Tab-separated table of C-alpha atoms and ligand atoms in Angstrom:
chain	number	residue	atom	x	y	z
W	1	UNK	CA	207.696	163.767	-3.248
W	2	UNK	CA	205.147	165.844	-1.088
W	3	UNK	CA	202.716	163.584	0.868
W	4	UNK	CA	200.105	166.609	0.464
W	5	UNK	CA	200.329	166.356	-3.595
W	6	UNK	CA	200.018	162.378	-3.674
W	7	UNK	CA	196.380	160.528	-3.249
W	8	UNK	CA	197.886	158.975	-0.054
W	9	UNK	CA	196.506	155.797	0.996
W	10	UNK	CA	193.545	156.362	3.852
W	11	UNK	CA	194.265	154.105	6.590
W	12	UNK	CA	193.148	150.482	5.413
W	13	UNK	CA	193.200	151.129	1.370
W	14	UNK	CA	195.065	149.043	-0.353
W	15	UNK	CA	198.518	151.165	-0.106
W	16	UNK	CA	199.523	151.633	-3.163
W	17	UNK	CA	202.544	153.837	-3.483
W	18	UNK	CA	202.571	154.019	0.887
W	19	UNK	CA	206.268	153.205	1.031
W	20	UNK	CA	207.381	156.063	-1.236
W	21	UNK	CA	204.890	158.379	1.169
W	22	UNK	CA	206.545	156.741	4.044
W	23	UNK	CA	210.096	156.991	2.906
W	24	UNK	CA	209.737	160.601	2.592
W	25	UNK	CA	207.842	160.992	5.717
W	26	UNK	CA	210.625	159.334	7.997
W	27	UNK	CA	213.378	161.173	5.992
W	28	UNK	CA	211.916	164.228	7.847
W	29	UNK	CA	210.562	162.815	11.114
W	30	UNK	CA	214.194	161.208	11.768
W	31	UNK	CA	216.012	164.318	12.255
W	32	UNK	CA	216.642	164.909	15.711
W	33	UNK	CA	213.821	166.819	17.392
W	34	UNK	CA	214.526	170.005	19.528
W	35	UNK	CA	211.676	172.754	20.529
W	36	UNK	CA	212.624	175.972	18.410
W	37	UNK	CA	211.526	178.854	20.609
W	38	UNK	CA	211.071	181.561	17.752
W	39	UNK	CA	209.378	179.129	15.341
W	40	UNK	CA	207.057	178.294	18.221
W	41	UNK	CA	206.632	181.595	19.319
W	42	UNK	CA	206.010	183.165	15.805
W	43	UNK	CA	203.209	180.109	15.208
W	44	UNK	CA	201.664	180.902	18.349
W	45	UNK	CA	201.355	184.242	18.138
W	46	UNK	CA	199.994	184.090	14.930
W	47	UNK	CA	197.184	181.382	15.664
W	48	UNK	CA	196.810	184.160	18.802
W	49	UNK	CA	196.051	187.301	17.280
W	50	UNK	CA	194.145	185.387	14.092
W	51	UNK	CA	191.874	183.102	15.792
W	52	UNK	CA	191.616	184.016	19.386
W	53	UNK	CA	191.146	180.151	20.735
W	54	UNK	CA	192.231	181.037	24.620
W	55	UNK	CA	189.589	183.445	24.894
W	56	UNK	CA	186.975	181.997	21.872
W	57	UNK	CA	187.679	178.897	21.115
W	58	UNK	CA	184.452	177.897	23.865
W	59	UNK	CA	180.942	179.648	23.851
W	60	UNK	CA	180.520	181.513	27.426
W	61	UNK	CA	178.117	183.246	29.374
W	62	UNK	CA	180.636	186.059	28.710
W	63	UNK	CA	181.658	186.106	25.207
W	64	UNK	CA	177.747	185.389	23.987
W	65	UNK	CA	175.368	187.257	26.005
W	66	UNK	CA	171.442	186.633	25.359
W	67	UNK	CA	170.378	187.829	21.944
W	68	UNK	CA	173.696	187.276	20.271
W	69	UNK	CA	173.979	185.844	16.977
W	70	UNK	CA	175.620	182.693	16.405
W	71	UNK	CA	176.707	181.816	12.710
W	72	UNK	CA	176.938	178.157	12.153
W	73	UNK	CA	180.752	177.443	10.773
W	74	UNK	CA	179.556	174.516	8.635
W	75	UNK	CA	176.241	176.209	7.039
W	76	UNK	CA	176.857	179.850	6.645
W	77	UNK	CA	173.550	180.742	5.735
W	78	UNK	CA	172.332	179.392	9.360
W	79	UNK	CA	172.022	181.270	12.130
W	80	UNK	CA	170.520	181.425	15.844
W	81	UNK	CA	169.363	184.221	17.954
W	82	UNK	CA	170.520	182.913	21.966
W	83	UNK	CA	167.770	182.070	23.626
W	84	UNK	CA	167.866	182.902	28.165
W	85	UNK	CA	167.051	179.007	28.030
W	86	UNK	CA	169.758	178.284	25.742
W	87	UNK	CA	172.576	180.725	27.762
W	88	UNK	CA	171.694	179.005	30.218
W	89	UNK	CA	173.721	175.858	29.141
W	90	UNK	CA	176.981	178.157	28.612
W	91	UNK	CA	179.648	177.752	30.644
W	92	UNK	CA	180.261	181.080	32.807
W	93	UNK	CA	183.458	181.760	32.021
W	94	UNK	CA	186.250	180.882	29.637
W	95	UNK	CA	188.195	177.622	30.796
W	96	UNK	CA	191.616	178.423	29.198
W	97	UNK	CA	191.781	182.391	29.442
W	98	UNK	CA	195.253	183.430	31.646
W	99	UNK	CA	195.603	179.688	31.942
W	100	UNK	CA	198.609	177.696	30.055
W	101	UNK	CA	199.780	174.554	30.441
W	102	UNK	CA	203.299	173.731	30.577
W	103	UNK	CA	203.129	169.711	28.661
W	104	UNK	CA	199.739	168.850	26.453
W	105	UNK	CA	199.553	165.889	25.238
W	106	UNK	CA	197.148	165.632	21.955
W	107	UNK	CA	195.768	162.091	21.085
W	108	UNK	CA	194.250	161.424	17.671
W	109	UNK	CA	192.384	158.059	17.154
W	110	UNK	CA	194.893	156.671	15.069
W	111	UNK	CA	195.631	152.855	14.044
W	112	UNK	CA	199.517	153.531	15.177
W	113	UNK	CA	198.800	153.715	18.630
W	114	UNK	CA	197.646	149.878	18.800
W	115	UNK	CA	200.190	148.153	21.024
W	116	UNK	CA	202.240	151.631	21.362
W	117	UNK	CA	202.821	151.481	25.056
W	118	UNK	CA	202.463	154.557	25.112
W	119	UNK	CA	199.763	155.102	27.871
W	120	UNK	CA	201.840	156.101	30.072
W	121	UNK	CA	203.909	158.761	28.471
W	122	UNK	CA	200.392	160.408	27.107
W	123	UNK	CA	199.305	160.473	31.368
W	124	UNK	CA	202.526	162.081	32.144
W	125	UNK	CA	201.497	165.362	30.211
W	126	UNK	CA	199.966	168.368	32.307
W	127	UNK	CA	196.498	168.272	29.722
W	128	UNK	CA	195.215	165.897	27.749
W	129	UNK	CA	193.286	166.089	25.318
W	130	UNK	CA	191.230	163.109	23.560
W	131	UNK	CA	189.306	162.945	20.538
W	132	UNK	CA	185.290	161.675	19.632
W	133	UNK	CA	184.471	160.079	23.103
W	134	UNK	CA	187.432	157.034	22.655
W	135	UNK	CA	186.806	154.139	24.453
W	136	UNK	CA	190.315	153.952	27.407
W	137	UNK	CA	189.250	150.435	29.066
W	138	UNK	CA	189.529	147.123	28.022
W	139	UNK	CA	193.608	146.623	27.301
W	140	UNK	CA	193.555	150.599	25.330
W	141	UNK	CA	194.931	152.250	28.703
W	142	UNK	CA	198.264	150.907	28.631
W	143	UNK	CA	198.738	152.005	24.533
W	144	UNK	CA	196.526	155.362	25.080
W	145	UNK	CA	196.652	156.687	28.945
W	146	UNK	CA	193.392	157.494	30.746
W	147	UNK	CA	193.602	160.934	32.067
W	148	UNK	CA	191.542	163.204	30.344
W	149	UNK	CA	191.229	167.102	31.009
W	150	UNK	CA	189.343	167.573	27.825
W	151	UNK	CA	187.391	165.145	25.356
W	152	UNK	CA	185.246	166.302	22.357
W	153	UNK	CA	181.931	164.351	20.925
W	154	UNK	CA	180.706	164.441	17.623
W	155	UNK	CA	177.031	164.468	17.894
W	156	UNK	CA	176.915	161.673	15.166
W	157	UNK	CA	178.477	159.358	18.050
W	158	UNK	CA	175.335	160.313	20.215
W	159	UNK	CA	173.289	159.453	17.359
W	160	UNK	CA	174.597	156.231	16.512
W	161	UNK	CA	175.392	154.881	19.891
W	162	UNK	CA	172.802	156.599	22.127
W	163	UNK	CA	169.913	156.708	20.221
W	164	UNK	CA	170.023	161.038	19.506
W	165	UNK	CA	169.275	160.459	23.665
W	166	UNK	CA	166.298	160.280	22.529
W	167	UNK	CA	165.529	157.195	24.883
W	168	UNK	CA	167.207	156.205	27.738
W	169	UNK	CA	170.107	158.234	28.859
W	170	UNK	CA	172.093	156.361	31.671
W	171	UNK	CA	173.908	154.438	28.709
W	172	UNK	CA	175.144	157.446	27.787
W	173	UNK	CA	175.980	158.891	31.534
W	174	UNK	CA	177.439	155.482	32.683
W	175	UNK	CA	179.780	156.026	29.370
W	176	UNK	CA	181.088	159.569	30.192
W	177	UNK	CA	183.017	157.560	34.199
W	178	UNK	CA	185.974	157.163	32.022
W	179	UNK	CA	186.593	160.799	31.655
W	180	UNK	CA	186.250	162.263	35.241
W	181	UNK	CA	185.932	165.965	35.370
W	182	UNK	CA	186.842	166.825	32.146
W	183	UNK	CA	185.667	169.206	29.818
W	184	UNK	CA	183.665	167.539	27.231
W	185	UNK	CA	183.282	169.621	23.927
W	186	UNK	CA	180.580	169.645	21.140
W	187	UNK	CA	180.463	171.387	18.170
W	188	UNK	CA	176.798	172.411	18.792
W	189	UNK	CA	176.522	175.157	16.537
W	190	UNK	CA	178.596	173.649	13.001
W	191	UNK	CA	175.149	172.362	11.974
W	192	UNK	CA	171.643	172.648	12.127
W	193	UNK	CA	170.794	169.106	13.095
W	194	UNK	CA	173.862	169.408	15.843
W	195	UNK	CA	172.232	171.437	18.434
W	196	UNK	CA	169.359	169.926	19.764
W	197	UNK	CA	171.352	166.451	20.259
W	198	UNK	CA	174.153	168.553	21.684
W	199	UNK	CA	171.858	170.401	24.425
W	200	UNK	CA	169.970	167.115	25.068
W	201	UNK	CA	173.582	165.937	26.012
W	202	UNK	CA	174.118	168.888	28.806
W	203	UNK	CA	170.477	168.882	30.157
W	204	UNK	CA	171.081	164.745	30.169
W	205	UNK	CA	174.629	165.564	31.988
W	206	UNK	CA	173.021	167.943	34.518
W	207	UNK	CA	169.864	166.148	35.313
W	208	UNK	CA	171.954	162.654	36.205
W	209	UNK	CA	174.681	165.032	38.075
W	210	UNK	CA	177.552	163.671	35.828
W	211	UNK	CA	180.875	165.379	36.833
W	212	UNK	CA	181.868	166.195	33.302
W	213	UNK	CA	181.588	169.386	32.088
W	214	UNK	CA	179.991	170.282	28.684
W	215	UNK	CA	180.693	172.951	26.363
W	216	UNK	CA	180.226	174.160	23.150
W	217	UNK	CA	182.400	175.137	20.472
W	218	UNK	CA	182.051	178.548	19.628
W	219	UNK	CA	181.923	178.871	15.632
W	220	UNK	CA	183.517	181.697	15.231
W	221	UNK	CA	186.756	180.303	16.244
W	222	UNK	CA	185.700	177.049	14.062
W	223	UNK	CA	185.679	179.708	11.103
W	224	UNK	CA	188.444	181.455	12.174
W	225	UNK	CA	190.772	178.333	12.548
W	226	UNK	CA	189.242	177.046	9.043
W	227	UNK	CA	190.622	180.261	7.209
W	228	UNK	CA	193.939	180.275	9.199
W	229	UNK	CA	194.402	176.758	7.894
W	230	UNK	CA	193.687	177.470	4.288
W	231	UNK	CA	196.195	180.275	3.966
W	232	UNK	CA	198.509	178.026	5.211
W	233	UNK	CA	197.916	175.839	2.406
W	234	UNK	CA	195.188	173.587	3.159
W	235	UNK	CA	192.539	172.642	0.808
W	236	UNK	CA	189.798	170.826	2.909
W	237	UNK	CA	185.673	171.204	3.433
W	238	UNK	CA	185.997	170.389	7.214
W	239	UNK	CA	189.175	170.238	9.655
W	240	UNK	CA	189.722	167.327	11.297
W	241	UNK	CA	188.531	167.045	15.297
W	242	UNK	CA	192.240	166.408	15.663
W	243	UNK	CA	194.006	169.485	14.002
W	244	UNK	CA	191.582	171.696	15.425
W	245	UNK	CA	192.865	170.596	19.129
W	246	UNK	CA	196.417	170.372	18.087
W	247	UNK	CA	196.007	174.262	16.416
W	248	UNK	CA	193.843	174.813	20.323
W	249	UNK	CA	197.257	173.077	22.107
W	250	UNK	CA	199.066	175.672	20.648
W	251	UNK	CA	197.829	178.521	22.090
W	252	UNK	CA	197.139	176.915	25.499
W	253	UNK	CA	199.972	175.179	25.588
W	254	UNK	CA	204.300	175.835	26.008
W	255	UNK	CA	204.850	171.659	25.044
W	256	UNK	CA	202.640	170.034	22.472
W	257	UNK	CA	203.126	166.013	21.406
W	258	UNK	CA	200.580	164.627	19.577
W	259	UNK	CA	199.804	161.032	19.066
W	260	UNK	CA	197.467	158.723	16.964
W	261	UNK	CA	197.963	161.033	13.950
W	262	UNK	CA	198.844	159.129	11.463
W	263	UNK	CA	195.889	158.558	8.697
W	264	UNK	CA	198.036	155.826	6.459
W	265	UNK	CA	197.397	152.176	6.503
W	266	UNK	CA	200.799	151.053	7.331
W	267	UNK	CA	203.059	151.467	9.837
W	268	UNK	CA	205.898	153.627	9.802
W	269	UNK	CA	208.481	151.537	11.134
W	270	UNK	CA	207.351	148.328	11.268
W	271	UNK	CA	205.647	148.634	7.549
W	272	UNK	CA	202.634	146.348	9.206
W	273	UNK	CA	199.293	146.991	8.428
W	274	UNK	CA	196.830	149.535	10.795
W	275	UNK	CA	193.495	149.486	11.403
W	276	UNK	CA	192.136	153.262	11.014
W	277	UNK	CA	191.379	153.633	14.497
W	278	UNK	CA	193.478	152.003	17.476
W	279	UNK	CA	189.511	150.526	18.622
W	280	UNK	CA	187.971	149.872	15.442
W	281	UNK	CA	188.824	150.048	11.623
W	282	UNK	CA	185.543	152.402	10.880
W	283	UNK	CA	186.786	154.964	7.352
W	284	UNK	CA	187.381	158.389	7.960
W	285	UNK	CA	185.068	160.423	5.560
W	286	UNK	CA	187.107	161.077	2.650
W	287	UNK	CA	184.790	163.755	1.186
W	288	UNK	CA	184.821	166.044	4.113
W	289	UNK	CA	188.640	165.687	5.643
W	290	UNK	CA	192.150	165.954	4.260
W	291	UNK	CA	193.695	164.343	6.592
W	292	UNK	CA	196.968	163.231	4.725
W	293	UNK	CA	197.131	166.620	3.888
W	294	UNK	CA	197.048	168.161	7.522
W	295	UNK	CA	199.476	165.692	8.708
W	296	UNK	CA	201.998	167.039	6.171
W	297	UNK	CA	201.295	170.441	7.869
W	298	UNK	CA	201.520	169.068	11.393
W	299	UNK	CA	204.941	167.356	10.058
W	300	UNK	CA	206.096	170.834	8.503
W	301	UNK	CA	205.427	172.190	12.433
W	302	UNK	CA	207.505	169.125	13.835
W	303	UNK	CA	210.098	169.508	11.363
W	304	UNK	CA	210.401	173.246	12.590
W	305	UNK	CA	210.201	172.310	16.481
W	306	UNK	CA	206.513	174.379	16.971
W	307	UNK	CA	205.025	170.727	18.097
W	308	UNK	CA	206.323	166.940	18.198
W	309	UNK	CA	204.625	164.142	16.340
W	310	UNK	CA	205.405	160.800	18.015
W	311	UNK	CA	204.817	158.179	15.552
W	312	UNK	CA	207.031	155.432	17.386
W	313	UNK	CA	206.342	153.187	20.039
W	314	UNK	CA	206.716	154.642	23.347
W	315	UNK	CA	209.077	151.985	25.269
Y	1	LIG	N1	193.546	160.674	13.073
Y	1	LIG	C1	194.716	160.452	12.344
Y	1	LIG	N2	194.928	159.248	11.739
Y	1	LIG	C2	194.008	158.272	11.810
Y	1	LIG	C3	192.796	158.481	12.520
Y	1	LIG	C4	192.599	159.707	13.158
Y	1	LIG	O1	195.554	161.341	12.225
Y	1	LIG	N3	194.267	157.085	11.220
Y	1	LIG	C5	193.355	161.971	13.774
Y	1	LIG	C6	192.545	162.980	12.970
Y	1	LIG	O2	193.092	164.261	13.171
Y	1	LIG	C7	191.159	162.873	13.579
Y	1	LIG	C8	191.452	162.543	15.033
Y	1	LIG	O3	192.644	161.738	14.986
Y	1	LIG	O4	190.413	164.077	13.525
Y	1	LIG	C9	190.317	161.803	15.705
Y	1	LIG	O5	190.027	160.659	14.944
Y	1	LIG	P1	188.543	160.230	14.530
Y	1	LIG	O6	187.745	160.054	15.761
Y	1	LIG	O7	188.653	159.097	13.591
Y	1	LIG	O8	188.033	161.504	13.714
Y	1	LIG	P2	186.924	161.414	12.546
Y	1	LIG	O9	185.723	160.718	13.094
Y	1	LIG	O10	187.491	160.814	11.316
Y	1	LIG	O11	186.577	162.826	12.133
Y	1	LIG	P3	186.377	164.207	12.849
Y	1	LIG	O12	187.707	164.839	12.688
Y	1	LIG	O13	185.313	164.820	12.002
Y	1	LIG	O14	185.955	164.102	14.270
């Protein structure tokens, strides 16, 4: 059976019918693993020349001058003229173009990293990239790493746990030390009510001095990735935070492993039961998400040695 035609159990449902998705899923993660150049190539080159991420995936100074356009990915009928005072909170120039990494290391939020000990092995990689602000301290770092070269942020998270930084901001500020330098991306232009949250979150990062760096998803490339996905198969309103930096990883990157993706409520090996997140049991949202459905694309793409899933414990 295909994991992508079942209802797979969300993490924390009762999971009904999860050992016959499981069976099946280790069946075809247990085969030895080994990069396949072409396959990787071929994928690459595709997600290349079809959505452009190395040189669109971020809104620049460059690639949106003042007057441009930008079409919101998650309300077509939405647009914004750019504003001198809103280009003035791009980024000059593109982060990732001529730049590749050799080792990424994706992290998803996933229940399966709790007690993974697999901090460590995540650090080791040459970029890593983290998912919706996740907390690092407090016992995580040895199951999750710290390092952090990029991080995205939903703007819901600023709403719920900063107050829209509407109030005070050093909450938020003090909150952003676990990340460093890194890049911090928001998807400021998916919907209306996401922009003026996500540009209170730069001006709030430049006026305290906070080393991170914000940027903006450009949503073109949002669109662009959201059509690639569907003629590959996938039938979902909104792609996950976590394929879209996998499908990113794969342009920028020779080596991708991804970890914390695994959106079932029981463990793969151990058949114990997982919280959602490796932090928290908080629901995906069902109605906008296919998750079980993109992992059985991401474990098509390990299957075929484009990326590797690790979905054991890492010691
Ligand atoms: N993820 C997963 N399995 C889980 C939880 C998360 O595979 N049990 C992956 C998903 O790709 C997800 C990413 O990890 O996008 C980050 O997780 P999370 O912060 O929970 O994302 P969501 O808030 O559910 O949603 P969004 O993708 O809209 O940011």
């Amino acid at each position: 059976t295909n994991p992508q035609k079942k209802s797979a159990p969300q993490s924390s449902d009762p999971c009904k019918g999860c050992r016959e998705i499981i069976d099946n899923v280790i069946e075809r993660y247990s085969q030895t693993w080994k990069k396949q150049e072409d396959n990787y190539q071929k994928f690459r080159s595709q997600l290349n020349s079809k959505c452009r991420g190395f040189n669109k995936a971020i809104i620049t100074q460059a690639n949106t001058p003042v007057g441009s356009k930008l079409v919101y990915d998650g309300e077509k009928r939405r647009s914004l003229q750019v504003t001198p005072e809103i280009f003035s909170t791009f980024v000059k120039e593109h982060p990732f173009s001529n730049k590749t990494w050799g080792t990424c290391a994706v992290v998803g939020n996933g229940g399966i990293l709790t007690n993974s000990s697999c901090g460590q092995t995540i650090d080791s990689a040459q970029f890593v990239i983290r998912c919706n602000l996740p907390p690092l301290k407090n016992g995580y770092e040895k199951h999750v790493g710290n390092k952090t070269d990029l991080v995205t942020a939903n703007p819901s998270i600023l709403v719920e746990k900063y107050g829209a930084l509407m109030a005070h901001r050093r909450p938020f500020v003090d909150s952003l030390h676990t990340y460093g330098n890194s890049l911090l991306l928001l998807p400021a232009f998916s919907f209306g009510h996401n922009t003026p949250v996500s540009l209170r979150a730069a001006y709030t990062i430049e006026d305290f001095g906070s080393p991170i760096k914000p940027v903006f998803f450009n949503p073109e490339y949002l669109q662009r990735l959201a059509v690639f996905w569907r003629s590959q198969g996938l039938r979902a309103v909104r792609l996950s935070t976590g394929i879209i930096m996998a499908s990113l990883a794969l342009e920028l990157c020779a080596d991708v492993h991804l970890y914390g993706f695994w959106p079932f409520s029981t463990h793969p090996h151990g058949f114990h039961p997982l919280t959602n997140h490796y932090y928290d049991d908080r629901k995906t949202k069902m109605k906008f998400h296919a998750m079980p459905a993109e992992f059985d694309l991401l474990l098509r793409l390990h299957s075929q040695g484009v990326l590797r899933l690790h979905l054991g414990d890492c010691r």
